[in-house]
Short mmCIF file of C-alpha atoms and ligand atoms in Angstrom, two decimals:
data_model
loop_
_atom_site.label_atom_id
_atom_site.label_comp_id
_atom_site.label_asym_id
_atom_site.label_seq_id
_atom_site.Cartn_x
_atom_site.Cartn_y
_atom_site.Cartn_z
CA UNK V 3 0.13 0.45 0.04
CA UNK V 4 1.19 3.42 -0.90
CA UNK V 5 1.14 6.00 1.87
CA UNK V 6 2.42 9.08 3.25
CA UNK V 7 2.98 10.52 6.87
CA UNK V 8 2.66 14.46 6.31
CA UNK V 9 1.35 16.61 3.81
CA UNK V 10 4.45 17.81 1.78
CA UNK V 11 5.85 14.36 1.83
CA UNK V 12 6.78 11.35 -0.72
CA UNK V 13 4.81 8.46 -1.38
CA UNK V 14 6.29 5.87 0.37
CA UNK V 15 5.30 1.89 0.05
CA UNK V 16 4.65 -0.33 3.25
CA UNK V 17 3.51 -3.42 3.53
CA UNK V 18 0.68 -4.90 4.63
CA UNK V 19 0.32 -8.75 6.85
CA UNK V 20 -3.14 -9.39 7.19
CA UNK V 21 -4.05 -12.03 9.07
CA UNK V 22 -7.41 -14.07 8.66
CA UNK V 23 -8.12 -16.04 11.83
CA UNK V 24 -10.14 -19.12 12.57
CA UNK V 25 -13.52 -17.77 14.40
CA UNK V 26 -14.56 -20.74 15.33
CA UNK V 27 -13.84 -22.50 18.92
CA UNK V 28 -11.64 -25.93 17.01
CA UNK V 29 -9.25 -22.69 15.66
CA UNK V 30 -9.37 -21.04 19.24
CA UNK V 31 -5.48 -22.65 20.55
CA UNK V 32 -4.16 -21.60 17.17
CA UNK V 33 -4.58 -17.94 17.81
CA UNK V 34 -2.02 -16.63 19.70
CA UNK V 35 0.32 -17.96 17.43
CA UNK V 36 -0.31 -14.73 15.26
CA UNK V 37 -1.36 -12.30 18.23
CA UNK V 38 0.52 -10.43 19.88
CA UNK V 39 0.47 -6.29 20.61
CA UNK V 40 1.99 -5.70 17.39
CA UNK V 41 -0.71 -4.90 15.55
CA UNK V 42 -3.73 -3.77 14.06
CA UNK V 43 -7.65 -5.45 15.59
CA UNK V 44 -10.91 -5.69 12.81
CA UNK V 45 -12.40 -7.23 15.10
CA UNK V 46 -16.40 -7.90 13.00
CA UNK V 47 -19.13 -9.33 14.84
CA UNK V 48 -22.48 -10.15 13.38
CA UNK V 49 -24.97 -7.94 15.09
CA UNK V 50 -27.64 -9.19 13.60
CA UNK V 51 -26.69 -12.27 16.14
CA UNK V 52 -26.73 -9.79 19.03
CA UNK V 53 -30.54 -9.10 18.69
CA UNK V 54 -32.16 -12.19 17.72
CA UNK V 55 -33.61 -14.04 20.83
CA UNK V 56 -32.06 -18.08 19.78
CA UNK V 57 -28.35 -16.52 19.08
CA UNK V 58 -27.68 -14.50 21.01
CA UNK V 59 -25.82 -15.72 23.71
CA UNK V 60 -23.85 -17.07 21.71
CA UNK V 61 -23.05 -13.88 19.80
CA UNK V 62 -22.31 -11.41 22.82
CA UNK V 63 -19.99 -13.93 23.83
CA UNK V 64 -18.08 -14.36 20.44
CA UNK V 65 -17.79 -10.34 20.92
CA UNK V 66 -16.99 -10.86 24.76
CA UNK V 67 -13.95 -13.55 23.80
CA UNK V 68 -12.40 -11.92 21.79
CA UNK V 69 -12.21 -8.73 23.38
CA UNK V 70 -10.93 -10.32 26.31
CA UNK V 71 -8.18 -11.23 23.70
CA UNK V 72 -6.26 -8.93 22.66
CA UNK V 73 -6.50 -6.63 25.80
CA UNK V 74 -4.61 -9.31 27.35
CA UNK V 75 -2.09 -8.16 24.54
CA UNK V 76 -1.33 -4.73 25.57
CA UNK V 77 1.82 -5.24 27.17
CA UNK V 78 1.86 -3.06 30.91
CA UNK V 79 -0.63 -0.10 32.51
CA UNK V 80 0.80 2.67 29.89
CA UNK V 81 0.40 0.37 26.80
CA UNK V 82 -2.81 -0.07 27.06
CA UNK V 83 -4.25 3.83 28.42
CA UNK V 84 -2.25 4.22 24.67
CA UNK V 85 -4.34 2.23 22.96
CA UNK V 86 -1.97 -0.75 22.73
CA UNK V 87 -3.24 -3.13 20.96
CA UNK V 88 -5.61 -1.07 18.88
CA UNK V 89 -8.61 -1.93 18.03
CA UNK V 90 -10.91 -0.99 14.58
CA UNK V 91 -14.39 -2.77 16.17
CA UNK V 92 -17.07 -4.04 12.57
CA UNK V 93 -21.10 -4.57 13.53
CA UNK V 94 -21.74 -6.41 10.19
CA UNK V 95 -25.29 -7.91 8.93
CA UNK V 96 -26.63 -5.20 9.29
CA UNK V 97 -29.36 -5.37 6.22
CA UNK V 98 -31.07 -8.04 8.20
CA UNK V 99 -31.85 -6.10 11.02
CA UNK V 100 -33.40 -3.48 9.16
CA UNK V 101 -32.67 -1.59 5.28
CA UNK V 102 -33.63 1.46 7.55
CA UNK V 103 -29.97 3.43 7.95
CA UNK V 104 -30.88 5.45 10.61
CA UNK V 105 -32.26 1.92 12.24
CA UNK V 106 -29.58 0.27 11.74
CA UNK V 107 -27.18 3.23 13.95
CA UNK V 108 -29.57 2.21 16.55
CA UNK V 109 -29.71 -0.99 16.56
CA UNK V 110 -25.44 -1.20 17.02
CA UNK V 111 -25.27 1.40 19.14
CA UNK V 112 -28.13 -0.87 21.31
CA UNK V 113 -26.16 -3.70 21.63
CA UNK V 114 -22.59 -1.70 21.41
CA UNK V 115 -24.79 -0.73 25.01
CA UNK V 116 -25.53 -4.06 26.27
CA UNK V 117 -22.79 -5.60 25.66
CA UNK V 118 -20.58 -2.32 27.77
CA UNK V 119 -23.21 -3.34 30.79
CA UNK V 120 -20.08 -5.66 31.45
CA UNK V 121 -17.46 -2.89 33.21
CA UNK V 122 -14.57 -5.23 32.54
CA UNK V 123 -15.83 -5.03 28.43
CA UNK V 124 -16.65 -1.19 28.40
CA UNK V 125 -12.81 -0.43 29.81
CA UNK V 126 -11.43 -2.77 27.18
CA UNK V 127 -12.97 -1.08 24.60
CA UNK V 128 -12.67 2.54 25.99
CA UNK V 129 -9.06 1.90 26.30
CA UNK V 130 -8.59 -0.37 23.04
CA UNK V 131 -10.94 0.47 20.27
CA UNK V 132 -10.09 2.37 18.07
CA UNK V 133 -13.09 3.13 15.92
CA UNK V 134 -16.09 1.69 14.70
CA UNK V 135 -17.95 0.95 11.79
CA UNK V 136 -21.35 -0.18 11.45
CA UNK V 137 -21.55 -2.86 8.05
CA UNK V 138 -24.82 -4.01 5.96
CA UNK V 139 -24.38 -6.45 3.16
CA UNK V 140 -20.55 -7.41 4.19
CA UNK V 141 -20.74 -10.27 1.71
CA UNK V 142 -21.44 -7.79 -0.90
CA UNK V 143 -17.58 -7.03 -2.48
CA UNK V 144 -19.51 -4.69 -5.03
CA UNK V 145 -21.04 -2.62 -1.79
CA UNK V 146 -19.69 -0.13 1.25
CA UNK V 147 -17.46 1.08 -0.22
CA UNK V 148 -15.78 4.20 1.46
CA UNK V 149 -15.80 2.74 3.95
CA UNK V 150 -13.60 0.62 3.13
CA UNK V 151 -11.83 2.87 2.16
CA UNK V 152 -12.41 5.04 5.69
CA UNK V 153 -11.19 1.84 6.90
CA UNK V 154 -7.35 1.95 5.27
CA UNK V 155 -7.28 4.82 6.42
CA UNK V 156 -8.73 4.58 9.68
CA UNK V 157 -5.69 1.36 10.41
CA UNK V 158 -3.29 3.80 8.53
CA UNK V 159 -3.60 5.33 11.15
CA UNK V 160 -3.61 3.69 14.17
CA UNK V 161 -0.80 1.68 12.93
CA UNK V 162 1.43 3.53 15.15
CA UNK V 163 -0.18 2.63 17.66
CA UNK V 164 1.23 -0.70 17.42
CA UNK V 165 3.95 -1.56 19.56
CA UNK V 166 6.56 -2.03 17.93
CA UNK V 167 5.80 0.97 16.19
CA UNK V 168 9.62 1.86 14.49
CA UNK V 169 11.26 -0.15 16.74
CA UNK V 170 14.68 -1.01 14.53
CA UNK V 171 14.62 -4.70 14.09
CA UNK V 172 18.19 -6.42 11.98
CA UNK V 173 18.92 -5.68 8.54
CA UNK V 174 18.41 -9.60 7.70
CA UNK V 175 15.04 -9.53 8.47
CA UNK V 176 13.64 -7.09 6.51
CA UNK V 177 16.28 -8.82 3.67
CA UNK V 178 14.61 -12.32 4.64
CA UNK V 179 11.13 -11.32 4.08
CA UNK V 180 11.71 -10.70 0.55
CA UNK V 181 13.25 -12.75 -0.07
CA UNK V 182 10.12 -14.43 0.90
CA UNK V 183 8.10 -12.55 -0.55
CA UNK V 184 10.27 -12.50 -3.90
CA UNK V 185 9.19 -16.70 -2.88
CA UNK V 186 5.91 -15.86 -2.65
CA UNK V 187 5.72 -14.14 -6.00
CA UNK V 188 6.96 -16.44 -8.31
CA UNK V 189 4.42 -19.95 -7.00
CA UNK V 190 5.85 -21.00 -3.87
CA UNK V 191 3.96 -22.25 -1.12
CA UNK V 192 4.81 -22.38 2.83
CA UNK V 193 3.96 -24.59 4.77
N1 GTP C 12 -27.03 -10.95 5.19
C1 GTP C 12 -25.64 -10.61 5.22
N2 GTP C 12 -25.23 -11.53 5.08
C2 GTP C 12 -23.43 -11.36 6.40
C3 GTP C 12 -22.10 -9.94 5.98
N3 GTP C 12 -21.28 -10.66 6.97
C4 GTP C 12 -21.55 -12.17 6.13
N4 GTP C 12 -22.42 -11.97 5.59
C5 GTP C 12 -22.53 -14.19 5.23
O1 GTP C 12 -21.68 -14.43 6.85
C6 GTP C 12 -21.48 -15.61 6.75
C7 GTP C 12 -19.99 -15.96 7.55
O2 GTP C 12 -19.61 -14.50 6.80
P1 GTP C 12 -17.51 -14.70 7.00
O3 GTP C 12 -16.98 -14.37 6.26
O4 GTP C 12 -17.37 -17.11 6.35
O5 GTP C 12 -17.79 -14.58 8.87
P2 GTP C 12 -16.57 -15.11 9.37
O6 GTP C 12 -16.39 -14.93 11.30
O7 GTP C 12 -14.80 -15.08 8.31
O8 GTP C 12 -16.19 -16.84 10.08
P3 GTP C 12 -15.48 -17.86 10.35
O9 GTP C 12 -13.93 -17.53 8.82
O10 GTP C 12 -15.91 -18.46 9.73
O11 GTP C 12 -14.34 -17.67 11.10
C8 GTP C 12 -21.36 -15.98 5.36
O12 GTP C 12 -22.33 -16.61 4.65
C9 GTP C 12 -21.79 -14.71 4.94
O13 GTP C 12 -21.89 -14.44 3.47
C10 GTP C 12 -23.65 -9.31 6.32
O14 GTP C 12 -23.51 -8.20 6.39
N5 GTP C 12 -25.04 -9.34 5.45
MG1 MG C 13 -12.99 -15.61 7.68
#
């Protein structure tokens, strides 16, 4: 991705690594291999599920599980109070809640309020959540282009909240990363 941090700066090319976590319980044991405080978390949860009386408990439990899991990666009180690691919260399935945008936003706010009735979750959200987006038809890749643009902008804006931002790393690591990307682009697969 190309970006610039200041108005008068030249655009620079940056690499973004995206991990899409398997959300099902069976994958929970693998998450610690990938999760760290050096990430921007985009946490997507199903708002319609939280509002559906038959699935509501599970819906809230999933959001709660992830918020608590991410919060364990705050290194200490100081980094936590700075919002490290940062979270962007996304509510999906809003088309199923209502066709009306105002109602969708209202219901998203209601679910967020319900989540925050637990003090522990409220504190986690206050510390780590940097932005929230309510999205309808997330499954339709032709819709919501403006929201996705805003989401990328937000990710860039809060990237400095990653715990290792601007820390020096050995040049050999960068060289190795470039080599891995080169091989991947040539079609090699790694297991
Ligand atoms: N109507 C509607 N369907 C959605 C929306 N977002 C996702 N879906 C559907 O919900 C189902 C689950 O979506 P996924 O993107 O696979 O969800 P996931 O959380 O990545 O699931 P795992 O990878 O299994 O953890 C799919 O059938 C999607 O098409 C939405 O905003 N509205
Ligand atoms: Mg998935």
